Amino acid sequence: MTGGVALSEVRGVRELLHTLVRDFDARVCDGDLAKRFVDEFSRVRRLAEAGITLALSQVDGTGAWAHGGEGARSTAEWFAKHAGLPLGEAIRATDTATKVAALPATEAALRSGRLSAQQTHQIADAAAEDPAAEAELVDLAAHASFGQLRDQARRRKAAAQGDADRAARQRQLRGARHWTDDDGMRNHGIKLTPDQAAKFEPVWDRFTNDEFTKARQEGRRESNEAYAADALVAMAQAILGDGHLRGGSPAHGLILVDATALRRGHTNAGETCEVAGIGPIDVAAAKELLGDAIVDILVKDGVDVRTVAHAGRSANRRQKAALLAEWECEIRGCGVQRGLEVDHIDPWADTHCTAIDSLGPKCRWHHHLKTAKGWRDGPRGDDGKRDLVPPGRGP
Ligand SMILES: [Zn+2]
């Protein structure tokens, strides 16, 4: 299966490279020599990426990513964790690896160290739609810029997809993600199909124009992007009105703040003022939200919120708030902070009592593994986290 290559040989190359990089002193190189080092290391990187692509396809094909009790939910998630990559990048790499397995010319170019991971992705993505495009794109990659390759790959892909086909694929590609960046700003990445955009953007534009007009009246002059951001919030407020969506179901956000910080007006080191699952917010902004019907504020006043107990079937709102204050899935190494579900660690039927310590916040995936797939809770460790034990394993 390995074509005569042993894992120990690759490890030997890595150990050699490890020594070279450790001892490498770029500051003694002149600029031209430094450029040549960049070239050589780039070649090493391309070959390493090629090896990863070939092996990753097999990890995916054999289902081996699910072994080892790590609770990964896909090849990409396993890979992201092991390679220290963002999940999006790992998804792309896995997708490319499975496509390359059916593209011999791309695989040959990859093995010869001629393609970067990004070039391989562009070629595989288009050639999976139109195999006739493969040779042209591999050839193009050898002499054209990356931008030219990407544009041509997109053209070939679009031409290969019929209109109906394209619409179906676009529908699968739609999605929205949110994350907090290094500035503490909330980022949103939204992919809409063109017909969804046709319904959404005119409304957004209307609200953006309103924000523009308002800014002019107030003598403000900001970027159109800033008005568009304000417009999104104005849209949400316009829909919510008194805090209830049509149909009556409430929308909820949660802010956790120390009472001392709230009284003082700002946080000192070690104090909390955060939007749950999002990140720090200043106390003045939190106070403004106090009057907002859609935001719950949990004020910590020296009371250990974990002592709250309630003898009902489900965790009540205060308990949920206390659990949310722990911010993330309790499974060790998971780190998911959004959409947490409240899990009863000791089944209700046995205990007839719901205390905070018997509830564990889990992400949807880990909750699903436990409730539907026979995984069991391991003991909670000193770090407040626990492992999830696969079916058929000892505790
Ligand atoms: Zn989890």
CSV table of C-alpha atoms and ligand atoms in Angstrom, one decimal:
chain,number,residue,atom,x,y,z
A,1,MET,CA,0.0,0.0,0.0
A,2,THR,CA,2.8,2.4,0.7
A,3,GLY,CA,4.7,1.7,-2.5
A,4,GLY,CA,7.7,0.6,-0.6
A,5,VAL,CA,7.9,3.8,1.5
A,6,ALA,CA,8.1,3.2,5.2
A,7,LEU,CA,6.8,5.7,7.8
A,8,SER,CA,10.2,5.6,9.4
A,9,GLU,CA,11.8,7.0,6.2
A,10,VAL,CA,9.5,10.0,6.2
A,11,ARG,CA,10.2,10.4,9.9
A,12,GLY,CA,13.9,10.4,9.1
A,13,VAL,CA,13.5,13.2,6.6
A,14,ARG,CA,11.5,15.1,9.1
A,15,GLU,CA,14.1,14.7,11.8
A,16,LEU,CA,16.8,15.9,9.4
A,17,LEU,CA,14.7,18.9,8.4
A,18,HIS,CA,14.1,19.5,12.1
A,19,THR,CA,17.8,19.8,12.8
A,20,LEU,CA,18.4,22.0,9.7
A,21,VAL,CA,15.6,24.4,10.6
A,22,ARG,CA,16.7,24.5,14.3
A,23,ASP,CA,20.2,25.5,13.3
A,24,PHE,CA,19.2,27.7,10.4
A,25,ASP,CA,20.3,31.4,10.8
A,26,ALA,CA,18.8,33.5,8.1
A,27,ARG,CA,20.5,36.6,9.3
A,28,VAL,CA,23.9,35.5,8.0
A,29,CYS,CA,22.4,35.0,4.5
A,30,ASP,CA,22.5,37.8,1.9
A,31,GLY,CA,19.2,38.6,0.3
A,32,ASP,CA,19.7,36.4,-2.8
A,33,LEU,CA,20.7,33.4,-0.7
A,34,ALA,CA,17.6,34.0,1.5
A,35,LYS,CA,15.4,34.0,-1.6
A,36,ARG,CA,16.8,30.6,-2.6
A,37,PHE,CA,16.1,29.3,0.9
A,38,VAL,CA,12.5,30.5,0.5
A,39,ASP,CA,12.3,28.6,-2.8
A,40,GLU,CA,13.8,25.4,-1.3
A,41,PHE,CA,11.5,25.4,1.7
A,42,SER,CA,8.5,26.1,-0.6
A,43,ARG,CA,9.4,22.9,-2.5
A,44,VAL,CA,9.7,21.0,0.7
A,45,ARG,CA,6.3,22.3,1.7
A,46,ARG,CA,4.7,21.4,-1.6
A,47,LEU,CA,6.0,17.8,-1.3
A,48,ALA,CA,4.8,17.6,2.3
A,49,GLU,CA,1.4,18.8,1.3
A,50,ALA,CA,1.3,16.3,-1.5
A,51,GLY,CA,2.1,13.5,1.0
A,52,ILE,CA,-0.7,14.8,3.3
A,53,THR,CA,-3.2,14.9,0.5
A,54,LEU,CA,-2.4,11.3,-0.5
A,55,ALA,CA,-2.6,10.0,3.0
A,56,LEU,CA,-5.6,12.1,4.0
A,57,SER,CA,-7.7,10.5,1.3
A,58,GLN,CA,-7.0,7.1,2.8
A,59,VAL,CA,-7.8,8.3,6.3
A,60,ASP,CA,-11.2,9.5,4.9
A,61,GLY,CA,-11.8,6.4,2.8
A,62,THR,CA,-11.1,3.9,5.6
A,63,GLY,CA,-13.0,5.8,8.2
A,64,ALA,CA,-9.9,5.8,10.5
A,65,TRP,CA,-10.6,9.3,11.6
A,66,ALA,CA,-13.3,7.9,13.9
A,67,HIS,CA,-11.0,5.6,15.7
A,68,GLY,CA,-9.1,6.5,18.9
A,69,GLY,CA,-12.0,7.8,21.0
A,70,GLU,CA,-11.4,11.5,20.1
A,71,GLY,CA,-15.0,12.0,19.2
A,72,ALA,CA,-14.1,13.8,16.0
A,73,ARG,CA,-17.2,14.2,13.8
A,74,SER,CA,-15.4,14.1,10.4
A,75,THR,CA,-12.1,13.6,8.7
A,76,ALA,CA,-11.8,17.3,8.4
A,77,GLU,CA,-12.3,17.9,12.1
A,78,TRP,CA,-9.8,15.2,13.0
A,79,PHE,CA,-7.3,16.7,10.6
A,80,ALA,CA,-7.9,20.3,11.8
A,81,LYS,CA,-7.1,19.2,15.4
A,82,HIS,CA,-4.0,17.2,14.5
A,83,ALA,CA,-2.6,19.8,12.1
A,84,GLY,CA,-3.5,22.8,14.1
A,85,LEU,CA,-5.6,24.2,11.2
A,86,PRO,CA,-8.8,26.2,11.1
A,87,LEU,CA,-11.7,23.9,10.4
A,88,GLY,CA,-12.5,25.6,7.0
A,89,GLU,CA,-9.0,25.0,5.8
A,90,ALA,CA,-9.1,21.3,6.9
A,91,ILE,CA,-12.5,20.8,5.1
A,92,ARG,CA,-11.0,22.1,1.9
A,93,ALA,CA,-7.9,19.9,2.2
A,94,THR,CA,-10.1,16.8,2.9
A,95,ASP,CA,-12.4,17.6,0.0
A,96,THR,CA,-9.4,18.1,-2.3
A,97,ALA,CA,-7.8,14.9,-1.2
A,98,THR,CA,-10.8,12.8,-2.0
A,99,LYS,CA,-11.2,14.4,-5.4
A,100,VAL,CA,-7.5,14.0,-6.3
A,101,ALA,CA,-7.8,10.2,-5.8
A,102,ALA,CA,-9.9,10.2,-9.1
A,103,LEU,CA,-7.6,12.6,-11.0
A,104,PRO,CA,-4.4,10.9,-12.2
A,105,ALA,CA,-2.8,13.9,-14.0
A,106,THR,CA,-3.3,16.1,-10.9
A,107,GLU,CA,-2.0,13.3,-8.7
A,108,ALA,CA,1.1,13.0,-10.9
A,109,ALA,CA,1.8,16.7,-10.8
A,110,LEU,CA,1.2,16.7,-7.0
A,111,ARG,CA,3.7,13.8,-6.5
A,112,SER,CA,6.3,15.7,-8.6
A,113,GLY,CA,6.1,18.6,-6.2
A,114,ARG,CA,4.8,21.0,-8.9
A,115,LEU,CA,1.5,22.0,-7.2
A,116,SER,CA,0.8,23.9,-4.0
A,117,ALA,CA,-2.2,22.9,-1.9
A,118,GLN,CA,-4.1,25.9,-3.2
A,119,GLN,CA,-3.4,25.1,-6.8
A,120,THR,CA,-4.4,21.5,-6.3
A,121,HIS,CA,-7.6,22.6,-4.7
A,122,GLN,CA,-8.5,24.8,-7.7
A,123,ILE,CA,-7.7,22.1,-10.2
A,124,ALA,CA,-9.5,19.3,-8.3
A,125,ASP,CA,-12.5,21.4,-7.7
A,126,ALA,CA,-13.0,22.1,-11.4
A,127,ALA,CA,-11.9,18.7,-12.7
A,128,ALA,CA,-14.3,17.0,-10.4
A,129,GLU,CA,-17.1,18.7,-12.5
A,130,ASP,CA,-15.4,18.5,-15.9
A,131,PRO,CA,-12.6,15.8,-16.1
A,132,ALA,CA,-11.7,17.2,-19.6
A,133,ALA,CA,-10.5,20.4,-17.8
A,134,GLU,CA,-7.9,18.6,-15.8
A,135,ALA,CA,-5.0,18.5,-18.3
A,136,GLU,CA,-5.5,22.1,-19.3
A,137,LEU,CA,-5.5,23.3,-15.6
A,138,VAL,CA,-2.5,21.2,-14.6
A,139,ASP,CA,-0.6,22.8,-17.5
A,140,LEU,CA,-1.8,26.3,-16.7
A,141,ALA,CA,-0.7,25.9,-13.1
A,142,ALA,CA,2.9,25.4,-14.4
A,143,HIS,CA,3.2,28.9,-15.9
A,144,ALA,CA,0.2,31.1,-15.0
A,145,SER,CA,-0.3,33.1,-11.8
A,146,PHE,CA,-2.5,31.6,-9.1
A,147,GLY,CA,-5.2,34.2,-9.9
A,148,GLN,CA,-5.3,33.1,-13.6
A,149,LEU,CA,-5.5,29.5,-12.6
A,150,ARG,CA,-8.4,30.2,-10.2
A,151,ASP,CA,-10.4,32.2,-12.7
A,152,GLN,CA,-10.0,29.6,-15.5
A,153,ALA,CA,-10.9,26.8,-13.0
A,154,ARG,CA,-14.1,28.7,-12.1
A,155,ARG,CA,-15.0,29.2,-15.7
A,156,ARG,CA,-14.5,25.5,-16.5
A,157,LYS,CA,-16.5,24.5,-13.5
A,158,ALA,CA,-19.4,26.9,-14.3
A,159,ALA,CA,-19.5,25.8,-17.9
A,160,ALA,CA,-19.6,22.1,-16.9
A,161,GLN,CA,-22.6,22.6,-14.5
A,162,GLY,CA,-25.9,23.0,-16.1
A,163,ASP,CA,-28.2,25.7,-14.8
A,164,ALA,CA,-30.3,23.3,-12.7
A,165,ASP,CA,-27.2,21.5,-11.5
A,166,ARG,CA,-25.6,24.8,-10.5
A,167,ALA,CA,-28.7,25.9,-8.6
A,168,ALA,CA,-28.7,22.6,-6.7
A,169,ARG,CA,-25.1,22.9,-5.8
A,170,GLN,CA,-25.4,26.5,-4.8
A,171,ARG,CA,-28.2,25.5,-2.5
A,172,GLN,CA,-25.9,23.1,-0.7
A,173,LEU,CA,-23.2,25.8,-0.4
A,174,ARG,CA,-25.4,28.3,1.5
A,175,GLY,CA,-24.6,28.9,5.1
A,176,ALA,CA,-23.7,31.4,7.8
A,177,ARG,CA,-20.9,31.4,10.2
A,178,HIS,CA,-19.9,33.7,13.1
A,179,TRP,CA,-16.7,34.2,14.9
A,180,THR,CA,-14.9,36.7,17.2
A,181,ASP,CA,-11.7,38.2,15.8
A,182,ASP,CA,-8.6,39.5,17.5
A,183,ASP,CA,-10.1,43.0,17.9
A,184,GLY,CA,-13.1,41.4,19.8
A,185,MET,CA,-15.3,42.2,16.8
A,186,ARG,CA,-18.0,39.8,15.8
A,187,ASN,CA,-17.5,38.6,12.2
A,188,HIS,CA,-20.2,37.1,10.0
A,189,GLY,CA,-19.5,35.1,6.9
A,190,ILE,CA,-22.7,34.5,4.9
A,191,LYS,CA,-23.2,32.6,1.7
A,192,LEU,CA,-26.6,33.0,0.0
A,193,THR,CA,-27.8,31.6,-3.3
A,194,PRO,CA,-28.5,34.3,-5.8
A,195,ASP,CA,-32.2,34.0,-5.4
A,196,GLN,CA,-31.9,34.3,-1.6
A,197,ALA,CA,-29.7,37.4,-2.1
A,198,ALA,CA,-32.4,38.9,-4.4
A,199,LYS,CA,-34.8,38.7,-1.5
A,200,PHE,CA,-32.4,39.9,1.2
A,201,GLU,CA,-30.2,42.5,-0.3
A,202,PRO,CA,-32.9,45.0,-1.5
A,203,VAL,CA,-34.1,45.1,2.1
A,204,TRP,CA,-30.6,45.5,3.5
A,205,ASP,CA,-29.9,48.3,0.9
A,206,ARG,CA,-33.1,50.1,2.0
A,207,PHE,CA,-31.9,50.0,5.7
A,208,THR,CA,-28.4,51.0,4.6
A,209,ASN,CA,-29.8,54.0,2.8
A,210,ASP,CA,-31.7,55.0,6.0
A,211,GLU,CA,-28.5,54.8,8.0
A,212,PHE,CA,-26.8,56.9,5.4
A,213,THR,CA,-29.6,59.5,5.6
A,214,LYS,CA,-29.5,59.5,9.4
A,215,ALA,CA,-25.7,60.0,9.4
A,216,ARG,CA,-26.0,63.0,7.1
A,217,GLN,CA,-28.7,64.5,9.3
A,218,GLU,CA,-26.4,64.1,12.3
A,219,GLY,CA,-23.4,65.5,10.4
A,220,ARG,CA,-21.6,62.2,10.4
A,221,ARG,CA,-19.7,60.8,7.5
A,222,GLU,CA,-18.7,57.2,7.6
A,223,SER,CA,-18.0,54.4,5.1
A,224,ASN,CA,-20.8,52.6,3.3
A,225,GLU,CA,-19.6,49.4,5.0
A,226,ALA,CA,-20.2,51.0,8.4
A,227,TYR,CA,-23.8,52.0,7.4
A,228,ALA,CA,-24.4,48.5,6.1
A,229,ALA,CA,-23.4,47.0,9.5
A,230,ASP,CA,-25.7,49.5,11.4
A,231,ALA,CA,-28.4,48.6,8.9
A,232,LEU,CA,-28.3,44.9,9.8
A,233,VAL,CA,-28.8,45.7,13.5
A,234,ALA,CA,-31.6,48.1,12.6
A,235,MET,CA,-33.2,45.2,10.6
A,236,ALA,CA,-33.1,42.9,13.6
A,237,GLN,CA,-34.6,45.5,15.9
A,238,ALA,CA,-37.3,46.3,13.4
A,239,ILE,CA,-38.3,42.6,13.3
A,240,LEU,CA,-38.1,42.1,17.0
A,241,GLY,CA,-40.1,45.1,18.2
A,242,ASP,CA,-40.9,44.3,21.8
A,243,GLY,CA,-38.5,41.3,22.0
A,244,HIS,CA,-40.9,38.7,20.7
A,245,LEU,CA,-40.7,37.3,17.2
A,246,ARG,CA,-43.9,36.7,15.4
A,247,GLY,CA,-45.4,33.5,16.9
A,248,GLY,CA,-44.4,34.6,20.3
A,249,SER,CA,-41.2,32.7,20.9
A,250,PRO,CA,-38.6,34.9,22.7
A,251,ALA,CA,-35.1,35.5,21.4
A,252,HIS,CA,-32.4,35.5,24.0
A,253,GLY,CA,-28.9,36.7,24.4
A,254,LEU,CA,-27.0,36.4,27.7
A,255,ILE,CA,-24.5,38.8,29.3
A,256,LEU,CA,-22.5,37.7,32.4
A,257,VAL,CA,-21.1,40.5,34.5
A,258,ASP,CA,-19.6,40.9,38.0
A,259,ALA,CA,-21.8,43.1,40.2
A,260,THR,CA,-18.8,45.1,41.4
A,261,ALA,CA,-17.8,45.9,37.8
A,262,LEU,CA,-21.4,46.9,37.0
A,263,ARG,CA,-21.4,49.3,40.0
A,264,ARG,CA,-18.0,50.7,39.2
A,265,GLY,CA,-18.7,51.1,35.5
A,266,HIS,CA,-15.7,49.2,34.2
A,267,THR,CA,-14.0,45.9,34.8
A,268,ASN,CA,-10.8,45.4,36.7
A,269,ALA,CA,-8.4,42.5,36.1
A,270,GLY,CA,-10.0,39.2,36.8
A,271,GLU,CA,-13.6,40.5,36.5
A,272,THR,CA,-16.0,39.5,33.9
A,273,CYS,CA,-18.2,41.4,31.5
A,274,GLU,CA,-18.9,39.2,28.5
A,275,VAL,CA,-21.6,38.3,26.0
A,276,ALA,CA,-21.9,34.5,26.4
A,277,GLY,CA,-20.3,32.7,23.5
A,278,ILE,CA,-19.2,36.0,21.9
A,279,GLY,CA,-16.7,37.8,24.1
A,280,PRO,CA,-15.9,40.8,26.3
A,281,ILE,CA,-18.1,43.9,26.1
A,282,ASP,CA,-17.6,47.1,28.0
A,283,VAL,CA,-19.7,47.8,31.1
A,284,ALA,CA,-21.4,50.9,29.6
A,285,ALA,CA,-22.6,48.9,26.6
A,286,ALA,CA,-23.8,46.1,28.9
A,287,LYS,CA,-25.7,48.6,31.0
A,288,GLU,CA,-27.4,49.9,27.9
A,289,LEU,CA,-28.5,46.4,27.1
A,290,LEU,CA,-30.0,45.9,30.6
A,291,GLY,CA,-33.2,47.5,29.4
A,292,ASP,CA,-33.3,45.4,26.3
A,293,ALA,CA,-36.0,42.7,26.3
A,294,ILE,CA,-33.9,40.2,24.3
A,295,VAL,CA,-30.8,40.2,26.5
A,296,ASP,CA,-30.7,38.4,29.9
A,297,ILE,CA,-28.0,39.7,32.2
A,298,LEU,CA,-26.5,37.3,34.8
A,299,VAL,CA,-25.0,39.3,37.6
A,300,LYS,CA,-22.4,37.5,39.7
A,301,ASP,CA,-22.5,39.0,43.2
A,302,GLY,CA,-20.0,37.0,45.1
A,303,VAL,CA,-22.5,34.1,45.0
A,304,ASP,CA,-21.3,30.9,43.5
A,305,VAL,CA,-23.8,30.5,40.7
A,306,ARG,CA,-23.1,26.7,40.8
A,307,THR,CA,-25.0,26.4,44.1
A,308,VAL,CA,-28.3,27.1,42.4
A,309,ALA,CA,-30.4,24.0,42.4
A,310,HIS,CA,-33.9,23.3,41.3
A,311,ALA,CA,-36.1,20.2,41.7
A,312,GLY,CA,-37.7,20.3,38.3
A,313,ARG,CA,-37.2,18.1,35.2
A,314,SER,CA,-35.4,20.6,33.2
A,315,ALA,CA,-32.8,23.1,34.1
A,316,ASN,CA,-34.5,26.4,34.8
A,317,ARG,CA,-33.4,29.6,33.2
A,318,ARG,CA,-31.1,30.6,36.1
A,319,GLN,CA,-29.4,27.2,36.0
A,320,LYS,CA,-29.1,27.4,32.3
A,321,ALA,CA,-27.5,30.9,32.7
A,322,ALA,CA,-25.1,29.5,35.2
A,323,LEU,CA,-24.2,26.7,32.9
A,324,LEU,CA,-23.8,29.0,30.0
A,325,ALA,CA,-21.4,31.0,32.1
A,326,GLU,CA,-19.0,28.1,31.8
A,327,TRP,CA,-18.9,29.1,28.2
A,328,GLU,CA,-18.1,25.8,26.4
A,329,CYS,CA,-18.8,22.1,25.9
A,330,GLU,CA,-17.6,20.2,28.9
A,331,ILE,CA,-15.9,17.5,26.8
A,332,ARG,CA,-12.2,17.9,27.0
A,333,GLY,CA,-10.6,19.3,23.9
A,334,CYS,CA,-13.9,20.3,22.2
A,335,GLY,CA,-14.2,24.0,22.9
A,336,VAL,CA,-17.5,24.6,21.1
A,337,GLN,CA,-19.2,27.6,22.7
A,338,ARG,CA,-22.3,28.1,20.7
A,339,GLY,CA,-25.6,26.2,20.7
A,340,LEU,CA,-24.8,24.3,23.9
A,341,GLU,CA,-27.4,21.8,25.2
A,342,VAL,CA,-28.0,21.0,28.8
A,343,ASP,CA,-27.2,17.4,29.6
A,344,HIS,CA,-28.4,15.5,32.7
A,345,ILE,CA,-25.3,13.6,33.8
A,346,ASP,CA,-27.2,11.2,36.1
A,347,PRO,CA,-30.4,10.3,34.3
A,348,TRP,CA,-33.4,12.1,35.9
A,349,ALA,CA,-35.2,8.8,36.6
A,350,ASP,CA,-32.4,7.8,39.1
A,351,THR,CA,-32.0,11.0,41.0
A,352,HIS,CA,-35.3,13.0,40.8
A,353,CYS,CA,-33.3,16.1,41.5
A,354,THR,CA,-31.6,18.5,39.3
A,355,ALA,CA,-28.6,20.1,40.8
A,356,ILE,CA,-26.1,22.2,39.0
A,357,ASP,CA,-23.3,19.7,39.4
A,358,SER,CA,-25.4,17.0,37.7
A,359,LEU,CA,-25.8,19.1,34.6
A,360,GLY,CA,-23.2,19.3,31.9
A,361,PRO,CA,-23.2,21.8,29.0
A,362,LYS,CA,-22.4,19.8,25.8
A,363,CYS,CA,-22.3,20.9,22.2
A,364,ARG,CA,-25.0,19.3,20.0
A,365,TRP,CA,-22.5,16.8,18.6
A,366,HIS,CA,-21.3,15.4,21.9
A,367,HIS,CA,-24.8,15.5,23.3
A,368,HIS,CA,-25.9,13.4,20.3
A,369,LEU,CA,-23.0,10.9,20.8
A,370,LYS,CA,-24.2,10.4,24.3
A,371,THR,CA,-28.0,10.2,23.8
A,372,ALA,CA,-28.1,8.4,20.5
A,373,LYS,CA,-24.8,6.6,20.0
A,374,GLY,CA,-24.1,4.9,23.3
A,375,TRP,CA,-21.1,7.0,24.4
A,376,ARG,CA,-20.8,7.5,28.2
A,377,ASP,CA,-19.5,10.3,30.4
A,378,GLY,CA,-16.1,9.8,31.9
A,379,PRO,CA,-15.5,11.4,35.4
A,380,ARG,CA,-15.2,15.1,35.6
A,381,GLY,CA,-11.5,16.1,36.1
A,382,ASP,CA,-9.9,18.9,38.1
A,383,ASP,CA,-10.0,21.0,34.9
A,384,GLY,CA,-13.8,20.8,35.0
A,385,LYS,CA,-13.8,18.8,31.8
A,386,ARG,CA,-14.6,15.2,31.1
A,387,ASP,CA,-13.9,12.6,28.4
A,388,LEU,CA,-16.6,10.9,26.5
A,389,VAL,CA,-16.1,7.1,26.4
A,390,PRO,CA,-16.9,5.3,23.2
A,391,PRO,CA,-19.3,2.3,23.3
A,392,GLY,CA,-17.6,-0.9,24.4
A,393,ARG,CA,-14.7,0.7,26.2
A,394,GLY,CA,-13.9,0.6,29.9
A,395,PRO,CA,-14.5,3.7,32.1
B,1,ZN,ZN,-18.4,19.2,22.3
